[in-house]
mmCIF file with all atom_site columns, N, CA and C in Angstrom:
data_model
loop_
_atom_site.group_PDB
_atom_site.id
_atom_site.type_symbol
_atom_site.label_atom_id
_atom_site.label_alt_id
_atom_site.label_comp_id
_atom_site.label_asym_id
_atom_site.label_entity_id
_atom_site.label_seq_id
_atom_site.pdbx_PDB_ins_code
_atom_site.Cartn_x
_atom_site.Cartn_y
_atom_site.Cartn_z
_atom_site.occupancy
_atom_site.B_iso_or_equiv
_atom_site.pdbx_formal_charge
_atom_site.auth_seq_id
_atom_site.auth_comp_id
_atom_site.auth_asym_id
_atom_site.auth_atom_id
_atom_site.pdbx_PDB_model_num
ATOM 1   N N  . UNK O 1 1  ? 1.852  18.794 -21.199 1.00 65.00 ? 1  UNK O N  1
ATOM 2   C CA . UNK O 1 1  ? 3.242  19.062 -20.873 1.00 65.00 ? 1  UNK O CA 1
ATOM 3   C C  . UNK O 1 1  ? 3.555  18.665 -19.422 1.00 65.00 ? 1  UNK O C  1
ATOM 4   N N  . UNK O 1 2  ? 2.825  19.546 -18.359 1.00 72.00 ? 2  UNK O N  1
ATOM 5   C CA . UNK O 1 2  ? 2.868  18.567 -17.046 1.00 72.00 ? 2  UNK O CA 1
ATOM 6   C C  . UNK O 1 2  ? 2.918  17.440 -16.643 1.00 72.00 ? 2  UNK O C  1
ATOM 7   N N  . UNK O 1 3  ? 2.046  15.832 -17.504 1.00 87.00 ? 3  UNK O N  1
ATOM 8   C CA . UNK O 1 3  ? 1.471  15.094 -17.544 1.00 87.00 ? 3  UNK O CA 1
ATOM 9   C C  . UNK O 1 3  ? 3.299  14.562 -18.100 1.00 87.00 ? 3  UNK O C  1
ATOM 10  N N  . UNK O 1 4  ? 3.748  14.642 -19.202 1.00 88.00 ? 4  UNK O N  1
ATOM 11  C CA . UNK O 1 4  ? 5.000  14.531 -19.459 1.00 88.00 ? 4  UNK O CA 1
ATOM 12  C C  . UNK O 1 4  ? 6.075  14.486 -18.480 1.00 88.00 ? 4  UNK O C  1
ATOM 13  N N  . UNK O 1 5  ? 6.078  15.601 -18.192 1.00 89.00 ? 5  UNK O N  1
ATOM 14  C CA . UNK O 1 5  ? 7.045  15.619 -16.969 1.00 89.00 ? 5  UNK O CA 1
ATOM 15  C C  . UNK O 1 5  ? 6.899  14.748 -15.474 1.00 89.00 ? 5  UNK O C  1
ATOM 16  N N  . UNK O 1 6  ? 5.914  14.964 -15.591 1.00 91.00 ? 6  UNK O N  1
ATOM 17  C CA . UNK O 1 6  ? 5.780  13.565 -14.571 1.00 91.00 ? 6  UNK O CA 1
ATOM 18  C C  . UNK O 1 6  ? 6.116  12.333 -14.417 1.00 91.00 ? 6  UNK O C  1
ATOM 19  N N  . UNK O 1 7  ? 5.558  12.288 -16.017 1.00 91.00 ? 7  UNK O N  1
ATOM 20  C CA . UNK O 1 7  ? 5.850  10.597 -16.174 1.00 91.00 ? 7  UNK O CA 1
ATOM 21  C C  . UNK O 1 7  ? 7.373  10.876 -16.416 1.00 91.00 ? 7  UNK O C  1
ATOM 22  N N  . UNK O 1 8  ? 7.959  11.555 -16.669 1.00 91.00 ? 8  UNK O N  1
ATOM 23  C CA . UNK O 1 8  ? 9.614  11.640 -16.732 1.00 91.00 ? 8  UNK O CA 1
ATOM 24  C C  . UNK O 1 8  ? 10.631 11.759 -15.501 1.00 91.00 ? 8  UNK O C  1
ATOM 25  N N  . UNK O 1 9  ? 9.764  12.399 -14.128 1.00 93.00 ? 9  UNK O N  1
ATOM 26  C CA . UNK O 1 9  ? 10.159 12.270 -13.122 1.00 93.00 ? 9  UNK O CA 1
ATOM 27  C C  . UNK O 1 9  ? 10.008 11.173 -12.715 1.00 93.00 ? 9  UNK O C  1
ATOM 28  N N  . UNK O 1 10 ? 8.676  10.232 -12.713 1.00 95.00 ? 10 UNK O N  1
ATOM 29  C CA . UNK O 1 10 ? 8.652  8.687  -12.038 1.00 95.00 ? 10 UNK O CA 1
ATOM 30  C C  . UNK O 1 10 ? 9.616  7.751  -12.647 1.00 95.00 ? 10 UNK O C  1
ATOM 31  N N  . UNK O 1 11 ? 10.205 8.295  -13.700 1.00 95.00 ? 11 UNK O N  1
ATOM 32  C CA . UNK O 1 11 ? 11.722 7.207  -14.372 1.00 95.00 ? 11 UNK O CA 1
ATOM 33  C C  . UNK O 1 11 ? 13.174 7.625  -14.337 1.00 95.00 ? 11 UNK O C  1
ATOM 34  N N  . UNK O 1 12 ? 12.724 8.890  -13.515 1.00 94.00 ? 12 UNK O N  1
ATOM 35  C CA . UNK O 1 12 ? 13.786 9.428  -12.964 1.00 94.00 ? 12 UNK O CA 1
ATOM 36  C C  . UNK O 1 12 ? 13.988 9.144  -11.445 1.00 94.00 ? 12 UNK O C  1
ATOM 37  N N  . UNK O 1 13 ? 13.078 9.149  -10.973 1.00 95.00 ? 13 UNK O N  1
ATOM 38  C CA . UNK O 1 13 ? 13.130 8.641  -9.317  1.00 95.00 ? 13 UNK O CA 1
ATOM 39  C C  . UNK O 1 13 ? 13.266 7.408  -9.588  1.00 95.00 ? 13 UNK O C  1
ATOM 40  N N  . UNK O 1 14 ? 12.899 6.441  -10.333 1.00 97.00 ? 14 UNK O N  1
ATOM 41  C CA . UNK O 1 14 ? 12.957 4.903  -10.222 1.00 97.00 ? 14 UNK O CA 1
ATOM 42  C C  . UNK O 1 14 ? 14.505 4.446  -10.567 1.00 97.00 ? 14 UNK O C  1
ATOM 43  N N  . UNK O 1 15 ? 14.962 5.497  -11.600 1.00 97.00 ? 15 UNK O N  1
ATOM 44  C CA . UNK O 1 15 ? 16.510 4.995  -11.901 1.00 97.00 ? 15 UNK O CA 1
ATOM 45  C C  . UNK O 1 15 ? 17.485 5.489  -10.739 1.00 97.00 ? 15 UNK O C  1
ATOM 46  N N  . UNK O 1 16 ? 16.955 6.671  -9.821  1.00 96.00 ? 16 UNK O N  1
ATOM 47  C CA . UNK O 1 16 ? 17.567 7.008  -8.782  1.00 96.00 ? 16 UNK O CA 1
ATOM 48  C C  . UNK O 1 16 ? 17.577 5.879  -7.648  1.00 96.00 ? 16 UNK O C  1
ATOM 49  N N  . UNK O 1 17 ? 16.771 5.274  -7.296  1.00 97.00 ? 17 UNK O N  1
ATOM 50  C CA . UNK O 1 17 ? 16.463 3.835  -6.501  1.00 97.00 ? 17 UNK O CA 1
ATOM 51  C C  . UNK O 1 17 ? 17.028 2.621  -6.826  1.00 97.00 ? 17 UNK O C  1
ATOM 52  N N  . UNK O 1 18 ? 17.499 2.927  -8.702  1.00 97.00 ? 18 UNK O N  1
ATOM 53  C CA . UNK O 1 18 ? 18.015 1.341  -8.350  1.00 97.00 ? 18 UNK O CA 1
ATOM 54  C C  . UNK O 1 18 ? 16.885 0.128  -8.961  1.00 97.00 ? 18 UNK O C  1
ATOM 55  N N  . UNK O 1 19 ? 15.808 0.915  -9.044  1.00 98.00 ? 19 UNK O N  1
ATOM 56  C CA . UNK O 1 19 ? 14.454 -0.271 -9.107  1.00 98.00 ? 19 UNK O CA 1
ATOM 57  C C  . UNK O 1 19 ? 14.555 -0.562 -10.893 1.00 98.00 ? 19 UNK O C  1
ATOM 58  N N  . UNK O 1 20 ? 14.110 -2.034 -10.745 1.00 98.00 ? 20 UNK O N  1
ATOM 59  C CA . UNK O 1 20 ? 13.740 -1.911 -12.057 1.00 98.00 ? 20 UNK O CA 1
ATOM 60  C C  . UNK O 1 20 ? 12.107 -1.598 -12.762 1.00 98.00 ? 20 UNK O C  1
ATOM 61  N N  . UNK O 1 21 ? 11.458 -1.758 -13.749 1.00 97.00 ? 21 UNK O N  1
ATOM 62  C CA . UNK O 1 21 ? 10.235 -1.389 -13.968 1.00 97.00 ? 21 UNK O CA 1
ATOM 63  C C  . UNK O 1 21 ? 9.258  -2.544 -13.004 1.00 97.00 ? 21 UNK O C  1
ATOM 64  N N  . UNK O 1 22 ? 9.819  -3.666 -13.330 1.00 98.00 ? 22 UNK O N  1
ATOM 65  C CA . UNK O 1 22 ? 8.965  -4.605 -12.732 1.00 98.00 ? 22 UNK O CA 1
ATOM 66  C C  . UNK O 1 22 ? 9.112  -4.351 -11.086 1.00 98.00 ? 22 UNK O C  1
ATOM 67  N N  . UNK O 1 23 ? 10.185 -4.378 -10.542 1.00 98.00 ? 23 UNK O N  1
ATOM 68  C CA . UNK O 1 23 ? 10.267 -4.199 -9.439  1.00 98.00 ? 23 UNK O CA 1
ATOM 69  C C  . UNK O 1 23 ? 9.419  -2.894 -8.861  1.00 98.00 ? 23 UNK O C  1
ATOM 70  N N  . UNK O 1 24 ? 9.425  -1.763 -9.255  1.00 98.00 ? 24 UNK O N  1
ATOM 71  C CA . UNK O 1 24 ? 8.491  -0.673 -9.085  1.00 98.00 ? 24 UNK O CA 1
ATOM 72  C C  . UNK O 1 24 ? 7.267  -0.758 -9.172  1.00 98.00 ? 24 UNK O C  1
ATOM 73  N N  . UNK O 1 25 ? 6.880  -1.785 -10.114 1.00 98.00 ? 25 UNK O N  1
ATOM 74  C CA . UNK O 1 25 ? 5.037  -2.105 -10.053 1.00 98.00 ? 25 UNK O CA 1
ATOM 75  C C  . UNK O 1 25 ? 4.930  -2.986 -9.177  1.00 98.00 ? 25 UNK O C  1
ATOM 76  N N  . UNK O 1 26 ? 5.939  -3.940 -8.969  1.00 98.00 ? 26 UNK O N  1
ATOM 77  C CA . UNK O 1 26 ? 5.493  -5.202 -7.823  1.00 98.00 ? 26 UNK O CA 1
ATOM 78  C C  . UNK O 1 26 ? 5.361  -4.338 -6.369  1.00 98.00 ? 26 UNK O C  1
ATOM 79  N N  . UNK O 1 27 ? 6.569  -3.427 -6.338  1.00 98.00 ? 27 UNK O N  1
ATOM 80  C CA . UNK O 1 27 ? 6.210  -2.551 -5.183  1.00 98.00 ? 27 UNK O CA 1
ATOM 81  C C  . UNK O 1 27 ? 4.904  -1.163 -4.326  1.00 98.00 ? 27 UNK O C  1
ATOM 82  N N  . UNK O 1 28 ? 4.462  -0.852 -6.092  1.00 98.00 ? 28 UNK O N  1
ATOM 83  C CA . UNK O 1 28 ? 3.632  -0.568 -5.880  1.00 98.00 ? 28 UNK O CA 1
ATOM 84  C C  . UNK O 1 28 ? 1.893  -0.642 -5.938  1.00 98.00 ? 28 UNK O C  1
ATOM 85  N N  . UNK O 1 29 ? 2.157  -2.296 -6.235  1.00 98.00 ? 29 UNK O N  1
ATOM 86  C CA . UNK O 1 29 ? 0.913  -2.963 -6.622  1.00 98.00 ? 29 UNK O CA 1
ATOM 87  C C  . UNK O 1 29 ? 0.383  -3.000 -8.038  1.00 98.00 ? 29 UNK O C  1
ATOM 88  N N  . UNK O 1 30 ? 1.103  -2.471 -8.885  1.00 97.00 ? 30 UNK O N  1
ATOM 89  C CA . UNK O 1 30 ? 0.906  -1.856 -10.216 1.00 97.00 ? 30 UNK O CA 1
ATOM 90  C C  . UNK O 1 30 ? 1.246  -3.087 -11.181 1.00 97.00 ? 30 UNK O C  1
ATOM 91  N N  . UNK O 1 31 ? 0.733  -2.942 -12.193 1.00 96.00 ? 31 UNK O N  1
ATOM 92  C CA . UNK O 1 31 ? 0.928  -3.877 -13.602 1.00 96.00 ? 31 UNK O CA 1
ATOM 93  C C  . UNK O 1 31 ? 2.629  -3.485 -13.653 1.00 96.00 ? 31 UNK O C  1
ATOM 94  N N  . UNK O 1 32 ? 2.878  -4.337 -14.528 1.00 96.00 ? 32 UNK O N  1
ATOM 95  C CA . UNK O 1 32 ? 4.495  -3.619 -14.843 1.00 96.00 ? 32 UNK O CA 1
ATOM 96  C C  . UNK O 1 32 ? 4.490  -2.791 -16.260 1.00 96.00 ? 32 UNK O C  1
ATOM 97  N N  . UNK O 1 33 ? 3.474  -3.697 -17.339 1.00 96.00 ? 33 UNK O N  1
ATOM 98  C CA . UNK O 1 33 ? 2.982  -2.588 -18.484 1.00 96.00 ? 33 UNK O CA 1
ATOM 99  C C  . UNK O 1 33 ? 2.584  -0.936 -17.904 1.00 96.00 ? 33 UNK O C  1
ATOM 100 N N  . UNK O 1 34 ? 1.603  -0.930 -16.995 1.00 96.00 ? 34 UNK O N  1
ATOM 101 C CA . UNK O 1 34 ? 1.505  0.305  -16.396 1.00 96.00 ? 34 UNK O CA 1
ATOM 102 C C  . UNK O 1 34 ? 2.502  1.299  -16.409 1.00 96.00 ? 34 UNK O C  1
ATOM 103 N N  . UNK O 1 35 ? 3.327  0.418  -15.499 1.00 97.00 ? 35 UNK O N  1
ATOM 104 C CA . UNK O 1 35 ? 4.802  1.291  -14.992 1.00 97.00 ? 35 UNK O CA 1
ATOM 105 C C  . UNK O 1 35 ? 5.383  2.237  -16.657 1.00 97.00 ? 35 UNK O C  1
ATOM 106 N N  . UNK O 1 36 ? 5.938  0.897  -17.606 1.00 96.00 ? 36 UNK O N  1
ATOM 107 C CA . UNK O 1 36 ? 6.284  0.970  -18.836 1.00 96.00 ? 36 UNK O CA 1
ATOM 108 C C  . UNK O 1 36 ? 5.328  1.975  -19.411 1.00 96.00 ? 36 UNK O C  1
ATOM 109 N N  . UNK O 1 37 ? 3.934  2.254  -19.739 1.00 95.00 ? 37 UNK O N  1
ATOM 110 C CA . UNK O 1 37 ? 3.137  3.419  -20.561 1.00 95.00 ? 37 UNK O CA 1
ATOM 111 C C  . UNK O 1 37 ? 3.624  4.766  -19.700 1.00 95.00 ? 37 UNK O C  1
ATOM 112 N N  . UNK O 1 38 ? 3.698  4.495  -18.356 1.00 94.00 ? 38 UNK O N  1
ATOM 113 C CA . UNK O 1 38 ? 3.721  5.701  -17.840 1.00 94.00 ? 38 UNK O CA 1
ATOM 114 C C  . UNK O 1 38 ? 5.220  6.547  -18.314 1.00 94.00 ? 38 UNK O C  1
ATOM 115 N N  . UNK O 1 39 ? 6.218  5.757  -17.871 1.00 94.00 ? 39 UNK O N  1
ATOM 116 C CA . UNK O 1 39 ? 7.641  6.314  -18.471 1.00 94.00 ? 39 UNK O CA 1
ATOM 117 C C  . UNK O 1 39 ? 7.490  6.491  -19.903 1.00 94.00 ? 39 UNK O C  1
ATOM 118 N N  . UNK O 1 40 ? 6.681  5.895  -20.404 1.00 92.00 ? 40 UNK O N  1
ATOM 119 C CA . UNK O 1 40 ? 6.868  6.180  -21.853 1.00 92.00 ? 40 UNK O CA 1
ATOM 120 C C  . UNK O 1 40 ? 6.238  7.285  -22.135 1.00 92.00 ? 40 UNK O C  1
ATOM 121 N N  . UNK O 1 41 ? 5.350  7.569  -21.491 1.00 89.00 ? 41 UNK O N  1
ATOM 122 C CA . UNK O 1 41 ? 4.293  9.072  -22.064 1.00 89.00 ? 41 UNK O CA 1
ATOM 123 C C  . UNK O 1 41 ? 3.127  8.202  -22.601 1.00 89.00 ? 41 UNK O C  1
ATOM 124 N N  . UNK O 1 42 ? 3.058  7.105  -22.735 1.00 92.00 ? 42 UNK O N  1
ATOM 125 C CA . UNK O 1 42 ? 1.598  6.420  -23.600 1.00 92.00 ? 42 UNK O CA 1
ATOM 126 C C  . UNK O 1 42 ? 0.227  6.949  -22.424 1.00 92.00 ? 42 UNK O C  1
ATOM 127 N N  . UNK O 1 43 ? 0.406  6.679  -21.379 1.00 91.00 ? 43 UNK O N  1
ATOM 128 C CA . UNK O 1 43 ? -0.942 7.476  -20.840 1.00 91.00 ? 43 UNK O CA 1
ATOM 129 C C  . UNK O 1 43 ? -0.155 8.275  -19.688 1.00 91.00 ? 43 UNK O C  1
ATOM 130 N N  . UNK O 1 44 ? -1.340 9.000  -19.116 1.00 89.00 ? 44 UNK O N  1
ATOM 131 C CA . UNK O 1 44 ? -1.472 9.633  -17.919 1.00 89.00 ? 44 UNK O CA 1
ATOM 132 C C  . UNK O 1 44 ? -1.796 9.027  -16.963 1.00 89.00 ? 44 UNK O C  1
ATOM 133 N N  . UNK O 1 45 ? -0.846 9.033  -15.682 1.00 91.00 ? 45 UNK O N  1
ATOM 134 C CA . UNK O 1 45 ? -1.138 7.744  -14.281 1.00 91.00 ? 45 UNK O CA 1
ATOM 135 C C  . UNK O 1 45 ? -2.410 9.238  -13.766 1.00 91.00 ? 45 UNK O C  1
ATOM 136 N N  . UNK O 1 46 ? -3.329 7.848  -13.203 1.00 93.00 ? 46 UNK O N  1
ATOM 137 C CA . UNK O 1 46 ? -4.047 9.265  -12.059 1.00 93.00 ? 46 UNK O CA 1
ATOM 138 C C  . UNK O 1 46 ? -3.642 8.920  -11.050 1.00 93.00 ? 46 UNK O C  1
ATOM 139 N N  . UNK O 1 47 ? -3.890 9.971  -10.168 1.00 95.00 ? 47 UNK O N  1
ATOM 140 C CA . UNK O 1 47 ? -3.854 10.230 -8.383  1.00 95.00 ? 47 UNK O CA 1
ATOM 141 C C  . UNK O 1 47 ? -3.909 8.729  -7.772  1.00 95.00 ? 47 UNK O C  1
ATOM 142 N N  . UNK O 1 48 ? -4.330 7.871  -7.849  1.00 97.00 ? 48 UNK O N  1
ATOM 143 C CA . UNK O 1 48 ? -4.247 7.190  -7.338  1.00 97.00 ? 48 UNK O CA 1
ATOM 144 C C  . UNK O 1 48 ? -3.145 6.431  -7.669  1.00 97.00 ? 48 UNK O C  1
ATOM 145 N N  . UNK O 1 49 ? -2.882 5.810  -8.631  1.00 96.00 ? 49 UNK O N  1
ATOM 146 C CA . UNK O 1 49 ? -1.977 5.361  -8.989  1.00 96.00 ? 49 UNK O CA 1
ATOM 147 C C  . UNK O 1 49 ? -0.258 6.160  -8.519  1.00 96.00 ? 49 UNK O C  1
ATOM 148 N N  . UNK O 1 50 ? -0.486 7.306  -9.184  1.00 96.00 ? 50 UNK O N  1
ATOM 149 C CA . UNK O 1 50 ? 1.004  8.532  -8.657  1.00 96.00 ? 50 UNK O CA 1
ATOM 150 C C  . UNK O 1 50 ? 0.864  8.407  -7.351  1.00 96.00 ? 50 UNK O C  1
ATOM 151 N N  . UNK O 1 51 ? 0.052  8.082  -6.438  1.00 97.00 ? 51 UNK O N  1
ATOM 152 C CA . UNK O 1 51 ? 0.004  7.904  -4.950  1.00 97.00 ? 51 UNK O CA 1
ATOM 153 C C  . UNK O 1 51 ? 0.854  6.430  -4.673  1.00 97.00 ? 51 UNK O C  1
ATOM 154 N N  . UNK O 1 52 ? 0.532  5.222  -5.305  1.00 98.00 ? 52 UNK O N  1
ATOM 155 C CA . UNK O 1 52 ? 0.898  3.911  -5.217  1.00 98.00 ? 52 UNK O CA 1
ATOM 156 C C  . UNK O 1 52 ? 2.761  3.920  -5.797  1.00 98.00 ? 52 UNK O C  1
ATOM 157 N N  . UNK O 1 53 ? 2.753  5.061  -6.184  1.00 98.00 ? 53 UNK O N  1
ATOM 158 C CA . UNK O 1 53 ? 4.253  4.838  -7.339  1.00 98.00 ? 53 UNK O CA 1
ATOM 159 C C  . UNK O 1 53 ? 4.553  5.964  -6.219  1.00 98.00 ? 53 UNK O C  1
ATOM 160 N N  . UNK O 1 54 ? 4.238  6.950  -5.687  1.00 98.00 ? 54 UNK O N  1
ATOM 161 C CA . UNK O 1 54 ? 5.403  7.805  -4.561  1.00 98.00 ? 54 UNK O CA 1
ATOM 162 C C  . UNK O 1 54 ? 5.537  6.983  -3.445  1.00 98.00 ? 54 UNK O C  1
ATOM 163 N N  . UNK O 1 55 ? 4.745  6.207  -2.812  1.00 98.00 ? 55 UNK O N  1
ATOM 164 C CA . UNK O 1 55 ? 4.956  5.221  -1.642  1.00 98.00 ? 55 UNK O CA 1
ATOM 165 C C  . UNK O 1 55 ? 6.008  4.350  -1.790  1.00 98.00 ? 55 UNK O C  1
ATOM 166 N N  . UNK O 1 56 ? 5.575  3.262  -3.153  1.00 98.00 ? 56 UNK O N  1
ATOM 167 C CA . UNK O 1 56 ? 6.615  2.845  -3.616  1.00 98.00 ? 56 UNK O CA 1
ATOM 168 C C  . UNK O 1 56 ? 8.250  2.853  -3.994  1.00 98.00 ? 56 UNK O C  1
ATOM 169 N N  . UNK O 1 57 ? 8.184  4.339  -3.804  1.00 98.00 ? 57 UNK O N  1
ATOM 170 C CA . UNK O 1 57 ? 9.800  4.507  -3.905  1.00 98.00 ? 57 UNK O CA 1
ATOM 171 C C  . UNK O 1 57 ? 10.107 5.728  -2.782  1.00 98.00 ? 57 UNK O C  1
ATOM 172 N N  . UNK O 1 58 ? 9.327  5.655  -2.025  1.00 98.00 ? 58 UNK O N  1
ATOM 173 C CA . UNK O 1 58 ? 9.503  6.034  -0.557  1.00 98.00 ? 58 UNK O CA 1
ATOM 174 C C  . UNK O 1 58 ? 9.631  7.710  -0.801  1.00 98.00 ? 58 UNK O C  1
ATOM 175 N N  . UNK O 1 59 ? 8.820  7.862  -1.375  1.00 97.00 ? 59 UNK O N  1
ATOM 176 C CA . UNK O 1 59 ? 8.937  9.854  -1.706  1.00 97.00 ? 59 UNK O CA 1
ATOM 177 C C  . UNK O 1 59 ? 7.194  10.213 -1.342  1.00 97.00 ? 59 UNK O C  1
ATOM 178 N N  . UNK O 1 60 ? 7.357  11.633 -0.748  1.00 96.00 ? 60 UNK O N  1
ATOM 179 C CA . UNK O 1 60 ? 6.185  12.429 -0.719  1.00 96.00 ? 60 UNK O CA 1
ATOM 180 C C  . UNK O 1 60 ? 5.318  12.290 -1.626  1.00 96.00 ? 60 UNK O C  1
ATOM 181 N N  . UNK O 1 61 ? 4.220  12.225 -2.177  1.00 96.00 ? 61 UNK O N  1
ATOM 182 C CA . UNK O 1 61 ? 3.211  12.417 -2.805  1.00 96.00 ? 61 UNK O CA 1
ATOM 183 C C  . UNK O 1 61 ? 3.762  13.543 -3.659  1.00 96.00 ? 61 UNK O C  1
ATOM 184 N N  . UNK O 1 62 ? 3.961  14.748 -3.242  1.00 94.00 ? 62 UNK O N  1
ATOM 185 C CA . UNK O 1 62 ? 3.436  16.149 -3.671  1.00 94.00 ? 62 UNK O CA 1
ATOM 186 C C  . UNK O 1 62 ? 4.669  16.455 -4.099  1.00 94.00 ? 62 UNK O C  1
ATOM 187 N N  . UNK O 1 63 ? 6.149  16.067 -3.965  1.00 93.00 ? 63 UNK O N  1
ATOM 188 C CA . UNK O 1 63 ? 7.224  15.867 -4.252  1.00 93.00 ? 63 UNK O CA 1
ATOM 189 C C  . UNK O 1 63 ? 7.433  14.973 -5.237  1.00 93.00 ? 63 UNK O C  1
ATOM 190 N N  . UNK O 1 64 ? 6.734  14.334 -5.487  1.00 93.00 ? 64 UNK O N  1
ATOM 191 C CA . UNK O 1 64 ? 6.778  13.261 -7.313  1.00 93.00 ? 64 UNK O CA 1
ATOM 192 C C  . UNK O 1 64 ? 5.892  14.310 -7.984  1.00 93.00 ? 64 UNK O C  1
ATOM 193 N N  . UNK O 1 65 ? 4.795  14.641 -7.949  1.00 91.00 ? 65 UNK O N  1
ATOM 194 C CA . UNK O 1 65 ? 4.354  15.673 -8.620  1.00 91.00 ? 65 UNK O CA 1
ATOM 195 C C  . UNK O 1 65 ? 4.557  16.896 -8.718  1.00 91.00 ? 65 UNK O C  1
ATOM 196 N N  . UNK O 1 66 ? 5.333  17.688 -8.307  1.00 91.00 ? 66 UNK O N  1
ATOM 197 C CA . UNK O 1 66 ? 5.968  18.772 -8.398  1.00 91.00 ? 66 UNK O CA 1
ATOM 198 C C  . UNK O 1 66 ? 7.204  18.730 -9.162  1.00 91.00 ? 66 UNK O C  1
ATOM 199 N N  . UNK O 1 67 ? 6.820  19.368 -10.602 1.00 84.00 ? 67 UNK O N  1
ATOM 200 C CA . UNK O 1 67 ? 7.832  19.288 -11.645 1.00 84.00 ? 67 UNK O CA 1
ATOM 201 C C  . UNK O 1 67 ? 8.098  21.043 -11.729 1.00 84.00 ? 67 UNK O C  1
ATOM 202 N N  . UNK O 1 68 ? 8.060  21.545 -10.803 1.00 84.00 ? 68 UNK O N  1
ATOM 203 C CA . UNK O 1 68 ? 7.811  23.592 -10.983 1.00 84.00 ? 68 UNK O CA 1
ATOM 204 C C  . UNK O 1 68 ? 9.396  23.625 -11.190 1.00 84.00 ? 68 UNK O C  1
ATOM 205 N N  . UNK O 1 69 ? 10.299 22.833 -10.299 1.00 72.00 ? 69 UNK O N  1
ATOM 206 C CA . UNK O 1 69 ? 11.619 23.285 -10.646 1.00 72.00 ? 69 UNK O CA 1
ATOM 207 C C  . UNK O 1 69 ? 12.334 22.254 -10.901 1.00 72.00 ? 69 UNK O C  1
ATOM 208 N N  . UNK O 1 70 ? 12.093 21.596 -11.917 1.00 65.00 ? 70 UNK O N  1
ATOM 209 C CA . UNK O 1 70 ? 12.760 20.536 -12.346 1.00 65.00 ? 70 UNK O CA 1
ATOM 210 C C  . UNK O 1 70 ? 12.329 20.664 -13.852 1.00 65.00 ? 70 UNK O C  1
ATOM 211 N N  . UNK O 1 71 ? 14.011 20.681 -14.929 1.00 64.00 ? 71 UNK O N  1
ATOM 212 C CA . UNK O 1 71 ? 13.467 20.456 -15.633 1.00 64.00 ? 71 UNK O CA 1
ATOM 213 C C  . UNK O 1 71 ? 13.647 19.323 -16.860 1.00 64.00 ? 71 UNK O C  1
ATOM 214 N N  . UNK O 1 72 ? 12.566 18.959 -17.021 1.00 55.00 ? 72 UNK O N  1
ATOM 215 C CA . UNK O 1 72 ? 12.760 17.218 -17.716 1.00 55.00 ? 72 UNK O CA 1
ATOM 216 C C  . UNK O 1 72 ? 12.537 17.160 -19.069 1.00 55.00 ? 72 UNK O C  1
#
């Protein structure tokens, strides 16, 4: 369920930016399929990656992963 919401916040911050999918992986070094499984729910990004995708759209780390009061 967490893992969900996450990936629902990173396509929520990305549509807040303006970015498109490709543009969000080119920015954050990422595949653009990547980007695409992640919004979709097909996998779980790890830490490293959720690190490369909060830089990328210029947000805190701990603030893309913090879904406690948000609800998606």
């Amino acid at each position: 369920m967490i893992s969900k919401k996450i990936c629902n916040k990173v396509k929520l911050e990305r549509s807040k930016k303006g970015f498109s999918q490709e543009e969000l992986a080119f920015r954050a070094g990422v595949n653009k399929n990547t980007i695409w499984k992640i919004e979709t729910g097909q996998v779980s990004p790890n830490i490293s990656t959720l690190e490369k995708i909060a830089k990328a759209l210029d947000l805190d780390f701990l603030y893309l992963v913090d879904v406690s009061k948000v609800d998606l």
